[in-house]
CSV table of C-alpha atoms in Angstrom, one decimal:
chain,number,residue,atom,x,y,z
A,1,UNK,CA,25.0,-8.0,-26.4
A,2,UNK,CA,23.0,-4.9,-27.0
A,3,UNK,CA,22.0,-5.8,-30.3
A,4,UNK,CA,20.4,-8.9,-28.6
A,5,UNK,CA,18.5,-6.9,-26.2
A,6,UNK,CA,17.4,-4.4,-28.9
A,7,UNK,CA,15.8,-7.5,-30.3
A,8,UNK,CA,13.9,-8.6,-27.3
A,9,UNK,CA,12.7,-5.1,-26.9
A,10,UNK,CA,11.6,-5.3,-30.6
A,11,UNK,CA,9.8,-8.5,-29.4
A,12,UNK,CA,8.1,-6.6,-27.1
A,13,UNK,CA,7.3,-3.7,-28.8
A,14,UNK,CA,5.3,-5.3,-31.2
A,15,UNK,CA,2.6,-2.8,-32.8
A,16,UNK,CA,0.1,-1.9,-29.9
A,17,UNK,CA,-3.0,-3.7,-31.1
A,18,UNK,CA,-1.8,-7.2,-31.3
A,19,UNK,CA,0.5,-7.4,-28.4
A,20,UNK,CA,-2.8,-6.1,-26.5
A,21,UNK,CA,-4.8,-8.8,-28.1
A,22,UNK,CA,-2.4,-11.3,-27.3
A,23,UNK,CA,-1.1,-10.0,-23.5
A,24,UNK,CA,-5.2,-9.4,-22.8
A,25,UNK,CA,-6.1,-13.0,-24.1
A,26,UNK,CA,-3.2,-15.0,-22.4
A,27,UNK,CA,-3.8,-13.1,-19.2
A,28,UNK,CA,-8.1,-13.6,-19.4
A,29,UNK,CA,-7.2,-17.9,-19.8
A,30,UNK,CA,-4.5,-17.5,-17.1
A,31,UNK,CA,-7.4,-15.8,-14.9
A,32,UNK,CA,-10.3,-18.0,-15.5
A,33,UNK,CA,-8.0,-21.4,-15.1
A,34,UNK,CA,-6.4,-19.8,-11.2
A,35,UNK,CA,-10.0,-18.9,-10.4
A,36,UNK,CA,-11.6,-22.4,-11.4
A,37,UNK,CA,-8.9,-23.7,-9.5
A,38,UNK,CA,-9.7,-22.3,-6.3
A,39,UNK,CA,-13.2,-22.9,-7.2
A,40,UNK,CA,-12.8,-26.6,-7.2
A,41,UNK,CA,-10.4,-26.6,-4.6
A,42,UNK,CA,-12.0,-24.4,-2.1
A,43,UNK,CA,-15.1,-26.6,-0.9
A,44,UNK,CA,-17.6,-24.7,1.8
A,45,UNK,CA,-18.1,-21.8,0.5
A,46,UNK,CA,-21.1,-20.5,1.3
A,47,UNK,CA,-23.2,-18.7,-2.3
A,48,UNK,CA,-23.1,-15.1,-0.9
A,49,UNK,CA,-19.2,-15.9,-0.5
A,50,UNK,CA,-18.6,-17.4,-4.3
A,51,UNK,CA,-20.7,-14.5,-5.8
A,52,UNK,CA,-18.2,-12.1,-4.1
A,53,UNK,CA,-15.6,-13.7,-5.4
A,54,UNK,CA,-16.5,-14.1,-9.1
A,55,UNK,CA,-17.4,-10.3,-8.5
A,56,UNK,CA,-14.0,-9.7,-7.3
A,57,UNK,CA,-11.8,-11.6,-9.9
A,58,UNK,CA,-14.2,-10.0,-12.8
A,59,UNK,CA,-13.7,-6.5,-11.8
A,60,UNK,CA,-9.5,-7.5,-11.3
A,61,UNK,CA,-9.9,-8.7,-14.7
A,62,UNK,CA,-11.9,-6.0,-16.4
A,63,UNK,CA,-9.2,-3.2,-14.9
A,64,UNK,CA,-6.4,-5.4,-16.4
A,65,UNK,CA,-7.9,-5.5,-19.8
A,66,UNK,CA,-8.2,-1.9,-19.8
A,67,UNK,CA,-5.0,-1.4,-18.2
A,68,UNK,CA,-3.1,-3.5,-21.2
A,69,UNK,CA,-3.5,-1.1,-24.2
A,70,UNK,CA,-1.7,1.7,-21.6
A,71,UNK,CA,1.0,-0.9,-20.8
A,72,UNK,CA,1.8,-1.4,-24.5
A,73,UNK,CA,1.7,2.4,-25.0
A,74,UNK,CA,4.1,3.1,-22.2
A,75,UNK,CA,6.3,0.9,-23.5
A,76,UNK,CA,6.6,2.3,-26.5
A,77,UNK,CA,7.5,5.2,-25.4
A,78,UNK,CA,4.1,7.5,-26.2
A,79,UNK,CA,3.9,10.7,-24.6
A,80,UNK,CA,2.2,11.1,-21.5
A,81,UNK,CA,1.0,13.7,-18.6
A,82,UNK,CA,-0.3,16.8,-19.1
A,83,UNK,CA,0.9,20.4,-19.4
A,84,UNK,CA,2.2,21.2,-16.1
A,85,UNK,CA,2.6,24.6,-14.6
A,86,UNK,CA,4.7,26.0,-11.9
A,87,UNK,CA,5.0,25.2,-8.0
A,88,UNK,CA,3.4,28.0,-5.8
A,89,UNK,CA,6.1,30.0,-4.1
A,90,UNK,CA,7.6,28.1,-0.4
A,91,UNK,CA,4.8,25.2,-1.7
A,92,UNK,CA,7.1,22.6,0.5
A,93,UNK,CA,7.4,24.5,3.9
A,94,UNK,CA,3.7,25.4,3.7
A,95,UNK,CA,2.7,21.9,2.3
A,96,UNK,CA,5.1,20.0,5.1
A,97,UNK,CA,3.7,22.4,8.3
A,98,UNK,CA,0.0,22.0,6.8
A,99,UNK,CA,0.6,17.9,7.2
A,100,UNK,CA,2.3,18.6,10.3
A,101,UNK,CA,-1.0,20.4,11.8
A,102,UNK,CA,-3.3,18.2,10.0
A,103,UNK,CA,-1.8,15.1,11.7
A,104,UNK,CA,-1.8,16.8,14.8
A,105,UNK,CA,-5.2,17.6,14.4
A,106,UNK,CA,-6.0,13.4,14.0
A,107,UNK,CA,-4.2,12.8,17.2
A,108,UNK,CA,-6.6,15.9,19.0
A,109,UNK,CA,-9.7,15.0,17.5
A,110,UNK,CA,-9.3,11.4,18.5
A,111,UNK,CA,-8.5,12.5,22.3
A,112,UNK,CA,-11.4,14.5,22.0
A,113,UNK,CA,-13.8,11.7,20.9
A,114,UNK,CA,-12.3,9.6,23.4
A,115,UNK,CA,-13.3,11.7,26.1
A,116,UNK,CA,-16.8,12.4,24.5
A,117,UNK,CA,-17.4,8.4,25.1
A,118,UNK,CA,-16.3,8.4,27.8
A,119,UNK,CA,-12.6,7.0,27.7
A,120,UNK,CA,-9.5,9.1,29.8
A,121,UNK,CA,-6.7,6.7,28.3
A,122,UNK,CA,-4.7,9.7,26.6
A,123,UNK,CA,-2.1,9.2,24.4
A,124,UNK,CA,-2.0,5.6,25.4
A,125,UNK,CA,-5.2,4.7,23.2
A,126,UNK,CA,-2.9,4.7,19.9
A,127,UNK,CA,-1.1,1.3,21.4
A,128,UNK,CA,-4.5,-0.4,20.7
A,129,UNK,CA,-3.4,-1.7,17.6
A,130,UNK,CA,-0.3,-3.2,16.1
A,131,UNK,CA,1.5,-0.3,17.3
A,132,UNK,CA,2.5,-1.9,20.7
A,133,UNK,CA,4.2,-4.6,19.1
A,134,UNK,CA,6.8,-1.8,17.0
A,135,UNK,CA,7.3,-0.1,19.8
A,136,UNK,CA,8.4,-3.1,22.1
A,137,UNK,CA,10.4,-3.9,19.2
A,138,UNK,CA,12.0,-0.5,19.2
A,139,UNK,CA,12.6,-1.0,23.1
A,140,UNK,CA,14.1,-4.0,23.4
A,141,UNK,CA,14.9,-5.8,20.0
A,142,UNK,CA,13.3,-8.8,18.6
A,143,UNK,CA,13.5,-12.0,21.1
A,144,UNK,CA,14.6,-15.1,20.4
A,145,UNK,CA,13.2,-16.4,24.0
A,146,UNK,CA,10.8,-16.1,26.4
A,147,UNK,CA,6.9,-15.2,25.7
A,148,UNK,CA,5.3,-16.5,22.8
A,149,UNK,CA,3.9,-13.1,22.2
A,150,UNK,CA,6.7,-11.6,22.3
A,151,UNK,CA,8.7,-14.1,20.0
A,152,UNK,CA,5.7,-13.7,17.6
A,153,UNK,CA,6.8,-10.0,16.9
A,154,UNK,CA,9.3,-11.0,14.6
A,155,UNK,CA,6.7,-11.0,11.9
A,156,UNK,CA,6.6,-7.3,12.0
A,157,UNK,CA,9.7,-5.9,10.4
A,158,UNK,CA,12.2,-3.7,11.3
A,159,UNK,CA,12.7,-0.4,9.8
A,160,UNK,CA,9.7,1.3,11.8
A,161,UNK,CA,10.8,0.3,15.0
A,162,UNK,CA,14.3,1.1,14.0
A,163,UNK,CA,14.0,5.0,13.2
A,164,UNK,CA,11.9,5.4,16.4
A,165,UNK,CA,15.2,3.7,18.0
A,166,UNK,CA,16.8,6.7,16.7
A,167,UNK,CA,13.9,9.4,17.5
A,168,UNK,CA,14.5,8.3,21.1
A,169,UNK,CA,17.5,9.5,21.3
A,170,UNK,CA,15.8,13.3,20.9
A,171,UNK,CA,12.6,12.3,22.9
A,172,UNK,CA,12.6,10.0,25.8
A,173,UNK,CA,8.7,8.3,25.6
A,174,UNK,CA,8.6,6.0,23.2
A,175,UNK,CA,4.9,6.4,21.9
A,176,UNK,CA,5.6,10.1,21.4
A,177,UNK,CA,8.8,9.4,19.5
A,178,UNK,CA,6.8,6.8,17.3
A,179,UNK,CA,4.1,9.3,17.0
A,180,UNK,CA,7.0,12.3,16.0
A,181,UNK,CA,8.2,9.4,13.6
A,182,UNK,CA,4.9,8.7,12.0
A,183,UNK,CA,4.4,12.9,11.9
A,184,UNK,CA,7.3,13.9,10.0
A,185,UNK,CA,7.2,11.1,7.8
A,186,UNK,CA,3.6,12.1,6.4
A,187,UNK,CA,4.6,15.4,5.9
A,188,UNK,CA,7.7,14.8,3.8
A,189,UNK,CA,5.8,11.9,2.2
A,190,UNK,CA,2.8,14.7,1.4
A,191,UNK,CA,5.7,17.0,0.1
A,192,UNK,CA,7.8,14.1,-2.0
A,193,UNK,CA,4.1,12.8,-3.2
A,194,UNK,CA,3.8,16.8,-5.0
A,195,UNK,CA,7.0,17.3,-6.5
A,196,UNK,CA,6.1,13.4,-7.8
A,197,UNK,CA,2.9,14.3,-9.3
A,198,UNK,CA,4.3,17.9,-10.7
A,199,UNK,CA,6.3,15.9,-12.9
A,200,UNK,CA,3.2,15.1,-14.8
A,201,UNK,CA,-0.1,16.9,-13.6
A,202,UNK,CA,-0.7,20.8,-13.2
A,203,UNK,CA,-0.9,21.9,-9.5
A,204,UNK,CA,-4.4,22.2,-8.8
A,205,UNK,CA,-4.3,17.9,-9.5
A,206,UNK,CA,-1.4,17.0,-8.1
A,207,UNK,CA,-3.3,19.3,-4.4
A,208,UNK,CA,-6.4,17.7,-5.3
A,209,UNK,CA,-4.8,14.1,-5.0
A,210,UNK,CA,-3.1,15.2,-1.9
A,211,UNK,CA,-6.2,15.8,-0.6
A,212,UNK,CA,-7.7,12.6,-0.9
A,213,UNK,CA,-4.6,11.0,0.0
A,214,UNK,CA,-5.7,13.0,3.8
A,215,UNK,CA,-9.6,12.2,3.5
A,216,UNK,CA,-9.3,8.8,2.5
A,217,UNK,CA,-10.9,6.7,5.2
A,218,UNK,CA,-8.5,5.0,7.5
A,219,UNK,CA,-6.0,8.0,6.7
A,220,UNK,CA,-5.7,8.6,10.5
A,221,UNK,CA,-3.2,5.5,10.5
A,222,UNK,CA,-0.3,8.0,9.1
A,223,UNK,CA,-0.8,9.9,12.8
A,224,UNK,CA,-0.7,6.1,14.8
A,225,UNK,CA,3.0,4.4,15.9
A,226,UNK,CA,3.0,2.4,13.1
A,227,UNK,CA,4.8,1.7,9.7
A,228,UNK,CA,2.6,3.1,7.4
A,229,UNK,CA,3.7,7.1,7.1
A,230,UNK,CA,7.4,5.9,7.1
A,231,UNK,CA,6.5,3.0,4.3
A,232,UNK,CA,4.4,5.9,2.1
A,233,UNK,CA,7.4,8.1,2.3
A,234,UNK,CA,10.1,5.7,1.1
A,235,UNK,CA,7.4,4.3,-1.1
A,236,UNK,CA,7.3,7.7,-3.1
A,237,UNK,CA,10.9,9.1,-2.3
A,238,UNK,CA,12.1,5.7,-4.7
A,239,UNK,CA,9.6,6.5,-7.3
A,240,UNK,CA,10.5,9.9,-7.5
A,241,UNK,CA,14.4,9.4,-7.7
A,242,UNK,CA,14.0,6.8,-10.6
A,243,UNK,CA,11.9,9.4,-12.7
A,244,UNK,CA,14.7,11.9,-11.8
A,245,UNK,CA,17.1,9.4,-13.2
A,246,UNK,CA,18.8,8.6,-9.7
A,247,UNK,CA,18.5,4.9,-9.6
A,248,UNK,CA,20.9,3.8,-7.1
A,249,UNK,CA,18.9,6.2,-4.9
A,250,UNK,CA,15.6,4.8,-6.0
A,251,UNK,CA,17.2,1.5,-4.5
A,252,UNK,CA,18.3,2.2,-1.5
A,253,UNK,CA,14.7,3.9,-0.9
A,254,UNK,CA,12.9,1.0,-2.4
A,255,UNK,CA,15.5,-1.1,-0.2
A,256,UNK,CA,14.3,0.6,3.2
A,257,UNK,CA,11.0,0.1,2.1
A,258,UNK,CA,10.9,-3.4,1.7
A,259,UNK,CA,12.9,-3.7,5.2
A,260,UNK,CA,9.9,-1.6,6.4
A,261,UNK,CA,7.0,-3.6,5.0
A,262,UNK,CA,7.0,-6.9,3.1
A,263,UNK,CA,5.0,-4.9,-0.2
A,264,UNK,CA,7.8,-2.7,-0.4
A,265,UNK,CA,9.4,-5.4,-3.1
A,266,UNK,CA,6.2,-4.9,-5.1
A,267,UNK,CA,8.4,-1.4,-6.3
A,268,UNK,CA,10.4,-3.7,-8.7
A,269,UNK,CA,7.3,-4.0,-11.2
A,270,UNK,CA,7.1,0.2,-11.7
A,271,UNK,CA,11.0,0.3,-11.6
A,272,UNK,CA,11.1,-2.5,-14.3
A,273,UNK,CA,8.4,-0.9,-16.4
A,274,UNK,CA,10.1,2.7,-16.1
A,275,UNK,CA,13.0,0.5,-17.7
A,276,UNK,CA,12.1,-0.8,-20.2
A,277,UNK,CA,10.3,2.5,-21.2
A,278,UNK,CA,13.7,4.0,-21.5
A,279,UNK,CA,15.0,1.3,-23.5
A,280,UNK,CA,17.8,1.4,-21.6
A,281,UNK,CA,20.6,-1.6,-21.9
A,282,UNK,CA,22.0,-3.7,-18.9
A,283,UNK,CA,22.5,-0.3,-16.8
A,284,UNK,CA,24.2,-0.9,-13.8
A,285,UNK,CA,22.4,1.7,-11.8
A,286,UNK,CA,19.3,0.3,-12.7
A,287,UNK,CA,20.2,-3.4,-12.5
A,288,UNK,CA,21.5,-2.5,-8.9
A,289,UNK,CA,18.3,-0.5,-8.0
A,290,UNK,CA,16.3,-3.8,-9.2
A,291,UNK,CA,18.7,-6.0,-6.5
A,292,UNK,CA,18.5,-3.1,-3.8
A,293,UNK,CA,15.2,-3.5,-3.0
A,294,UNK,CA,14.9,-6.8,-2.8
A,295,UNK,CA,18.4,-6.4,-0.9
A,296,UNK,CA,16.1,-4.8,1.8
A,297,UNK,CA,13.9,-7.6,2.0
A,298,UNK,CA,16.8,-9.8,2.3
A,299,UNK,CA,18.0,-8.1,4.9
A,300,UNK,CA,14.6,-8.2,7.1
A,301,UNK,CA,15.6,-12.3,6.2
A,302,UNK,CA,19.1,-12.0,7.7
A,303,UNK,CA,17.3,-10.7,10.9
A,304,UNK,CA,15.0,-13.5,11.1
A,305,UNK,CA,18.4,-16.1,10.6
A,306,UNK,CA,20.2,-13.9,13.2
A,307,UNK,CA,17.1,-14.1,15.8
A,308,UNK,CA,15.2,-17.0,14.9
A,309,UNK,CA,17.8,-19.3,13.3
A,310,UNK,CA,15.6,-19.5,9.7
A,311,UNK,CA,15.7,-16.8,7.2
A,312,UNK,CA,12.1,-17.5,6.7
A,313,UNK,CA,10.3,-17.8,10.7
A,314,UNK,CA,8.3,-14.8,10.1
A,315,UNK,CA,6.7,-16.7,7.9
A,316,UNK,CA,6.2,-19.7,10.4
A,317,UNK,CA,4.8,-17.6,12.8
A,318,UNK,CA,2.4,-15.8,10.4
A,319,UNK,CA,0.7,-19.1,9.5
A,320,UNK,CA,0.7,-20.1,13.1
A,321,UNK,CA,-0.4,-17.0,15.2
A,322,UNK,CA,-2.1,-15.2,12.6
A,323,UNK,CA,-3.5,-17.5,10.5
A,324,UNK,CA,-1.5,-15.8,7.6
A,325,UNK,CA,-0.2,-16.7,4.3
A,326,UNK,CA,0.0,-16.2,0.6
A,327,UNK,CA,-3.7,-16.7,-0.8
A,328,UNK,CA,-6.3,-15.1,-3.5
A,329,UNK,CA,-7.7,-12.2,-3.2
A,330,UNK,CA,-11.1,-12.9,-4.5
A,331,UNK,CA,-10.7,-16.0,-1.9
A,332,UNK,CA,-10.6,-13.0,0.8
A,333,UNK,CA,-13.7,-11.0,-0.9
A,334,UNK,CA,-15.6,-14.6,0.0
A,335,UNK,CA,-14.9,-15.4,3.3
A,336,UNK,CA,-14.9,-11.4,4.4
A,337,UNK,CA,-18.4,-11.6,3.0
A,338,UNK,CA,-19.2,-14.5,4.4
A,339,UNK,CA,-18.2,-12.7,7.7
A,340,UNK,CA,-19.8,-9.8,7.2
A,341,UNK,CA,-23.3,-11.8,6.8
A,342,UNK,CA,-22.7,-13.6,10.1
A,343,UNK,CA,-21.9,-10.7,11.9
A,344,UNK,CA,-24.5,-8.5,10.3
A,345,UNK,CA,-25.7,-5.1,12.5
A,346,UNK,CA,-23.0,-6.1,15.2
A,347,UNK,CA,-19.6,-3.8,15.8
A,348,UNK,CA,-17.5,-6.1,13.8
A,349,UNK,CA,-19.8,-6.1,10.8
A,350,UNK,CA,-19.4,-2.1,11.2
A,351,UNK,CA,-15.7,-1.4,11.7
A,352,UNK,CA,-14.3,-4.6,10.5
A,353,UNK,CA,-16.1,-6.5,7.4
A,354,UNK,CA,-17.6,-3.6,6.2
A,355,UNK,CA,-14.9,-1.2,5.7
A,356,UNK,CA,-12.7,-4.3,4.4
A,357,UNK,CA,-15.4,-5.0,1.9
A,358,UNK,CA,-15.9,-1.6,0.5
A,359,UNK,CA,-11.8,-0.6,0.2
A,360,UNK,CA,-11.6,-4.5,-1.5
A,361,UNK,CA,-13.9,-3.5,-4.0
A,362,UNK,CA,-14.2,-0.3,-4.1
A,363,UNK,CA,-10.6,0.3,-4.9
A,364,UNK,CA,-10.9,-1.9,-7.8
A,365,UNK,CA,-14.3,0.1,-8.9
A,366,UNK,CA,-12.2,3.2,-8.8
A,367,UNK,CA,-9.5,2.2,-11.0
A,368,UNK,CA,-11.7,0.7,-13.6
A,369,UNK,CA,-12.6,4.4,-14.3
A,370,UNK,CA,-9.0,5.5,-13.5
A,371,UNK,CA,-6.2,2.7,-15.0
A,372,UNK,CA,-6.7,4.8,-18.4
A,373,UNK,CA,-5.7,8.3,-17.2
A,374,UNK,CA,-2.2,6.4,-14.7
A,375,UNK,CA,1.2,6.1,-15.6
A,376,UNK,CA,0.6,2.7,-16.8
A,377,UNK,CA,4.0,2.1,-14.2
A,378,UNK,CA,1.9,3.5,-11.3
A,379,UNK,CA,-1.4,1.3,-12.6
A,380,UNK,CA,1.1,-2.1,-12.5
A,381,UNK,CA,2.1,-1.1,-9.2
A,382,UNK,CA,-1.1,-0.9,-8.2
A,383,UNK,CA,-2.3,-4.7,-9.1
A,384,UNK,CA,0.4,-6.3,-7.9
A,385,UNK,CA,0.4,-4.6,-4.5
A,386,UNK,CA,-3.5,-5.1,-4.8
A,387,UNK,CA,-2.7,-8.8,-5.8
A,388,UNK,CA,-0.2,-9.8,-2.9
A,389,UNK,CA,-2.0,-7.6,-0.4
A,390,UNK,CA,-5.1,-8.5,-0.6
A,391,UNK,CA,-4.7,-12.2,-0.9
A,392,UNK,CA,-3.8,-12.5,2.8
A,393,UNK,CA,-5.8,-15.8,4.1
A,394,UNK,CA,-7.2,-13.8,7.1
A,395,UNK,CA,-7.2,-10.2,6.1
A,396,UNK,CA,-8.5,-7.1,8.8
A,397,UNK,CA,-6.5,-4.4,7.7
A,398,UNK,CA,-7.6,-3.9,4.1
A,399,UNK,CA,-8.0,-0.4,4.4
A,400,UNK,CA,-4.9,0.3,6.0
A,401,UNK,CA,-2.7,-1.3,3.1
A,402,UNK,CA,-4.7,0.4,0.8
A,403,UNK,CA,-4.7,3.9,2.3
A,404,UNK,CA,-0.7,3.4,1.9
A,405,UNK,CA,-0.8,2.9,-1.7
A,406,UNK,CA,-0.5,5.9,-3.0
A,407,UNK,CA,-1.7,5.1,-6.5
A,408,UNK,CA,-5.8,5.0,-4.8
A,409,UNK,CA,-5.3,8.7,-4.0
A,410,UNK,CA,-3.6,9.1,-7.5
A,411,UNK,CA,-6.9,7.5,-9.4
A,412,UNK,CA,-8.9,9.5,-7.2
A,413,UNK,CA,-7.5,13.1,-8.0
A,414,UNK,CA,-7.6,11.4,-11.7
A,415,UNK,CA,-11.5,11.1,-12.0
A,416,UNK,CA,-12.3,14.1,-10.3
A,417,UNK,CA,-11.4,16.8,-12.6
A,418,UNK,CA,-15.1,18.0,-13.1
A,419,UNK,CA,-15.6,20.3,-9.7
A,420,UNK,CA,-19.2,18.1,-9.4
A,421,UNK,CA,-17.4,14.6,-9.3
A,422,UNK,CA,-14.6,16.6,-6.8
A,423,UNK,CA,-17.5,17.6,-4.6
A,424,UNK,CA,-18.8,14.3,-4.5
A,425,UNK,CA,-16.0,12.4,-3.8
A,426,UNK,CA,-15.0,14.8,-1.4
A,427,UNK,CA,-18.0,14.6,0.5
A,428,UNK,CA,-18.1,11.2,0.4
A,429,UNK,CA,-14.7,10.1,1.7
A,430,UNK,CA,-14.7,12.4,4.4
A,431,UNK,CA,-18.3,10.9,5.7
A,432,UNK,CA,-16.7,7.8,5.5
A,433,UNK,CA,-13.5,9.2,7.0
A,434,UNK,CA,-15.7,10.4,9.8
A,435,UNK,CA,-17.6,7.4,10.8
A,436,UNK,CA,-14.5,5.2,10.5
A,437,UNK,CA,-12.7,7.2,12.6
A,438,UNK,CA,-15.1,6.6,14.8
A,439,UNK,CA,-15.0,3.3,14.7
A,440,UNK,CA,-11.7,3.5,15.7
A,441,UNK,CA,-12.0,5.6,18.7
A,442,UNK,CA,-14.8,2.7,19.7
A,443,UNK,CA,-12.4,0.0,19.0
A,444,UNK,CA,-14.6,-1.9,16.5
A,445,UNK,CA,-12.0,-4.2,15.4
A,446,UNK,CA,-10.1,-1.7,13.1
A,447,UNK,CA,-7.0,-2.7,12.3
């Protein structure tokens, strides 16, 4: 048996140039042929929403071509990271209180621009979004009678609304407790995100990314009731265990992540390419990390059997509340434009198409630059979690997803070693993390 495998790794490893050629050539046709497809299929669209598109799928493309030769690299096993140095002394305490305060700082600021328009709502503001639904959930369950809004929340899964089940128990509001939740979360998520990076980057790049991971627009989402900080942490607590060679941990991690959010089973693609890097046979640990997370999944499933009476209802009522399912992502870059041009100079354009628009494209703009300095397991991460995430058919919270994938705030900390492209991208994500926040408080439609 393992001389069969060492052969289909040998298939695989075949010298760098050709398999390139060949993985970049199959992958261009398979490209062009989904997106003439759609093209034919997909009557209406208006010219401003097609050129998005063919904008979209071309820059997708043009960061896969480049991202191929680092693939075939990776796999064969070629050295990568730089030197790294050793972590400042207490680095975690300070690192974990400075998250702590700079959350708490979010939640103050946005109380403070509240009352500065005008608004005396408090603490109760942060339930504007999809936060009400996780905490009702957290309350009382999912329901499998009564108010179609309420049977609707099943879509929303249930390892958020879970661990603020067990916060409760310590503090008896439930926004705060989902708010303490989302709090410590960050913070260890900041702290497991450093000893991550340290594995491969110096210090100065692996604080430089976690600063960007905090200015990124849309970052305030890791202070709101919602999944995000709790997703980011097991996100990056099963990364970290596999590159620490603790894969049963990576599972159970990448496990609870997919019961938290749906992309959590996008980890199987860097968990699979960190395999295969390692040449590693039919390990069990690794083969049961693999199953573990989409375990998780399956077990978000079982909740939908036990409530619903189908496995797959969520999925039902996605389609039929939220106009959701599985689509293309350049398919989302047309009719978000399209949007956008309709709803030009209005509130919606502002704090909904706008910010969608920019974080669709400009995350893909960032790691056409970046996809040749990444852990080429990070940079697959990355496009399939791009791919599934963005081709929701009616997508408003592109830059929340995205703010949650860690690998944005890796590519950024990766491009900006010269101090003036740091400066620049530091001013210009935390203008942009300024007025969106803004938008926010003023409940433009961010979601």
């Amino acid at each position: 048996m393992g001389a069969r495998l060492d052969k289909m790794f040998l298939l695989v490893y075949i010298n760098g140039m050709k398999a390139s050629k060949i993985i970049s050539a199959v992958g261009v046709v398979a490209l062009i042929g989904l997106f003439g497809y759609w093209w034919v299929a997909t009557p209406g669209v208006s010219a401003a929403g097609r050129v998005a598109a063919v904008f979209s799928a071309a820059l997708f493309g043009a960061v896969c071509l480049r991202f191929v030769p680092g693939w075939m690299a990776f796999w064969n096993g070629k050295a990568i990271g730089a030197a790294v140095d050793s972590e400042p002394d207490f680095m975690l305490p300070k690192l974990f209180c400075g998250l702590l305060a700079a959350d708490l700082g979010v939640v103050l600021l946005v109380a403070a621009l509240r009352g500065i328009f005008g608004y005396s709502d408090g603490l109760e503001f942060w339930t504007c979004t999809d936060s009400r639904h996780y905490l009702d959930i957290a309350r009382d369950w999912y329901l499998s009678e009564g108010e179609w809004d309420r049977l609707v929340q099943l879509v929303f899964l249930p390892g958020y609304p879970l661990a603020v089940r067990a916060a409760h128990g310590l503090i008896s509001d439930w926004l705060v407790a989902g708010m303490a939740v989302s709090a410590v979360c960050f913070a260890g998520a900041g702290c497991v995100f450093y000893r991550l990076l340290q594995l491969d980057v110096r210090h100065r790049t692996a604080a430089r990314t976690l600063k960007y991971l905090c200015l990124l627009p849309g970052a305030f989402f890791f202070a709101a009731p919602m999944s995000e900080s709790l997703f980011l942490l097991l996100c990056l607590g099963c990364l970290y265990a596999a590159r620490r060679d603790r894969w049963l941990t990576a599972g159970v991690l990448g496990g609870l992540a997919a019961f938290t959010r749906s992309l959590g089973l996008t980890l199987v693609v860097p968990l699979v390419f960190l395999w295969v890097r390692e040449r590693k046979r039919l390990s069990p640990s690794r083969l049961a990390a693999v199953f573990l997370v989409a375990a998780g999944f399956g077990a978000y499933c079982l909740v939908n059997d036990s409530v619903a009476g189908d496995p797959f209802q969520f999925m039902e009522y996605q389609r039929v509340h939220w106009s959701q399912q599985l689509g293309l992502f350049w398919n989302t870059a047309a009719y978000q434009t399209e949007w956008a041009v309709r709803s030009a100079g209005t509130a919606d354009f502002w704090g909904l198409w706008l910010p969608n628009l920019v974080y669709g494209f400009g995350t893909l703009g960032l790691m056409l630059f970046a996809v040749k300095r990444l852990r080429a397991d990070y940079a697959a991460w990355f496009l399939a979690y791009y791919f599934v995430a963005m081709g929701a058919t009616w997508l408003l919270s592109a830059p929340r997803y995205l703010v949650a994938m860690p690998v944005v705030s890796m590519a950024l900390g990766a491009v900006t070693e010269d101090r003036r492209a740091d400066a620049a991208a530091t001013v210009g994500c935390g203008c942009g993390a300024v007025f969106y926040l803004c938008a926010f408080v003023l409940r433009w439609q961010v979601w």
